Short mmCIF file of C-alpha atoms in Angstrom, two decimals:
data_model
loop_
_atom_site.label_atom_id
_atom_site.label_comp_id
_atom_site.label_asym_id
_atom_site.label_seq_id
_atom_site.Cartn_x
_atom_site.Cartn_y
_atom_site.Cartn_z
CA MET A 1 0.00 0.00 0.00
CA ALA A 2 1.29 3.46 -0.92
CA LYS A 3 2.22 5.75 1.95
CA THR A 4 -0.06 8.75 2.30
CA LEU A 5 -0.67 11.63 4.63
CA THR A 6 -3.73 13.76 5.22
CA MET A 7 -3.73 17.39 4.10
CA TYR A 8 -6.57 19.74 4.85
CA MET A 9 -7.61 21.65 1.74
CA THR A 10 -10.49 24.07 1.25
CA GLY A 11 -12.75 21.19 0.25
CA GLY A 12 -11.84 19.12 3.30
CA PRO A 13 -9.24 16.47 4.13
CA VAL A 14 -7.52 14.67 1.27
CA GLN A 15 -5.02 11.84 1.18
CA VAL A 16 -1.84 12.77 -0.68
CA PRO A 17 1.31 10.79 -1.43
CA ALA A 18 3.90 10.79 1.36
CA THR A 19 6.99 9.82 -0.64
CA ILE A 20 9.00 11.42 -3.42
CA ARG A 21 8.09 8.56 -5.75
CA GLY A 22 4.42 8.79 -4.79
CA VAL A 23 4.30 12.52 -5.46
CA ARG A 24 6.02 12.09 -8.82
CA GLU A 25 3.64 9.31 -9.90
CA ALA A 26 0.57 11.29 -8.79
CA LEU A 27 1.55 14.46 -10.65
CA PRO A 28 0.21 15.11 -14.13
CA ALA A 29 2.66 13.65 -16.68
CA GLU A 30 3.72 17.05 -17.95
CA LEU A 31 5.04 18.05 -14.49
CA ARG A 32 6.95 14.89 -13.55
CA GLU A 33 10.25 15.70 -15.23
CA GLU A 34 10.36 19.18 -13.68
CA PHE A 35 9.54 17.73 -10.24
CA THR A 36 12.22 15.04 -10.55
CA ALA A 37 14.89 17.54 -11.56
CA GLU A 38 14.01 19.84 -8.69
CA ALA A 39 13.80 17.01 -6.12
CA GLU A 40 17.17 15.61 -7.19
CA ASN A 41 18.83 19.00 -6.70
CA THR A 42 17.18 20.09 -3.46
CA GLU A 43 19.14 20.05 -0.21
CA VAL A 44 17.90 17.63 2.42
CA GLY A 45 16.68 20.36 4.76
CA GLU A 46 14.55 21.86 1.99
CA LEU A 47 12.84 18.61 0.96
CA PRO A 48 9.78 19.01 3.22
CA MET A 49 8.98 22.40 1.66
CA LEU A 50 9.60 21.09 -1.84
CA LEU A 51 7.25 18.16 -1.28
CA ALA A 52 4.58 20.36 0.32
CA ARG A 53 4.67 22.73 -2.64
CA TRP A 54 4.52 19.99 -5.26
CA VAL A 55 1.89 17.88 -3.53
CA MET A 56 -0.44 20.87 -3.89
CA GLN A 57 -0.32 20.22 -7.65
CA VAL A 58 -1.49 16.61 -7.35
CA PRO A 59 -5.06 16.35 -8.63
CA THR A 60 -7.56 15.52 -5.89
CA GLY A 61 -11.10 14.25 -5.89
CA TYR A 62 -12.37 17.72 -5.13
CA GLU A 63 -10.96 19.30 -8.26
CA ALA A 64 -13.21 17.49 -10.74
CA GLU A 65 -16.27 18.60 -8.78
CA GLU A 66 -15.04 22.19 -8.65
CA GLU A 67 -14.16 22.15 -12.36
CA ALA A 68 -17.68 20.96 -13.18
CA LEU A 69 -19.14 23.81 -11.13
CA VAL A 70 -16.94 26.39 -12.86
CA ALA A 71 -17.82 24.97 -16.30
CA ARG A 72 -21.53 25.11 -15.44
CA VAL A 73 -21.32 28.76 -14.34
CA ARG A 74 -19.24 29.71 -17.40
CA ALA A 75 -21.93 28.13 -19.56
CA GLY A 76 -24.46 30.47 -17.96
CA ASP A 77 -26.12 28.09 -15.49
CA PHE A 78 -26.27 30.04 -12.24
CA SER A 79 -28.72 27.74 -10.46
CA GLY A 80 -27.80 27.46 -6.81
CA VAL A 81 -25.42 30.42 -6.95
CA ARG A 82 -25.99 33.16 -4.37
CA PHE A 83 -24.86 36.68 -5.08
CA PRO A 84 -23.84 39.12 -2.31
CA ASP A 85 -26.79 41.39 -3.17
CA ASP A 86 -29.16 38.51 -2.44
CA LEU A 87 -27.75 37.90 1.03
CA THR A 88 -28.79 39.59 4.21
CA ASP A 89 -26.27 40.81 6.74
CA ALA A 90 -27.23 37.90 9.01
CA TYR A 91 -24.32 35.80 7.75
CA ARG A 92 -21.93 38.53 8.90
CA SER A 93 -23.41 38.82 12.37
CA THR A 94 -21.72 37.24 15.34
CA GLY A 95 -24.91 37.16 17.26
#
C-alpha cells in the first residue's frame, strides 16, 4: 500500500502521497520531469517544503467537482449560486 498523509484543503481532508516517488507518480505527466529535476537537486533540509509545494499540484477528488461547477457557471447556469446582493447581513453577524 502506498504511503499517504492527510492534508486539509479548502474542500476538506484529502489523502496525498507521502513519498517522493508517490508525489512524482501522482503528478500530471507534464510536471513529472520538472519535479524530478528539482527534487534531485534540493538540499535535504529543503525537501519538506519542496514536497509540500509539489503535492499541492497533485489532482484531488475535489478538483473534478469544482471544475464541473466552474464549467456550469461559465456556460451560464447560475442555479444554486448566491450573489452578495441577495444575502442579508445575518451571515456577517456574530450574534
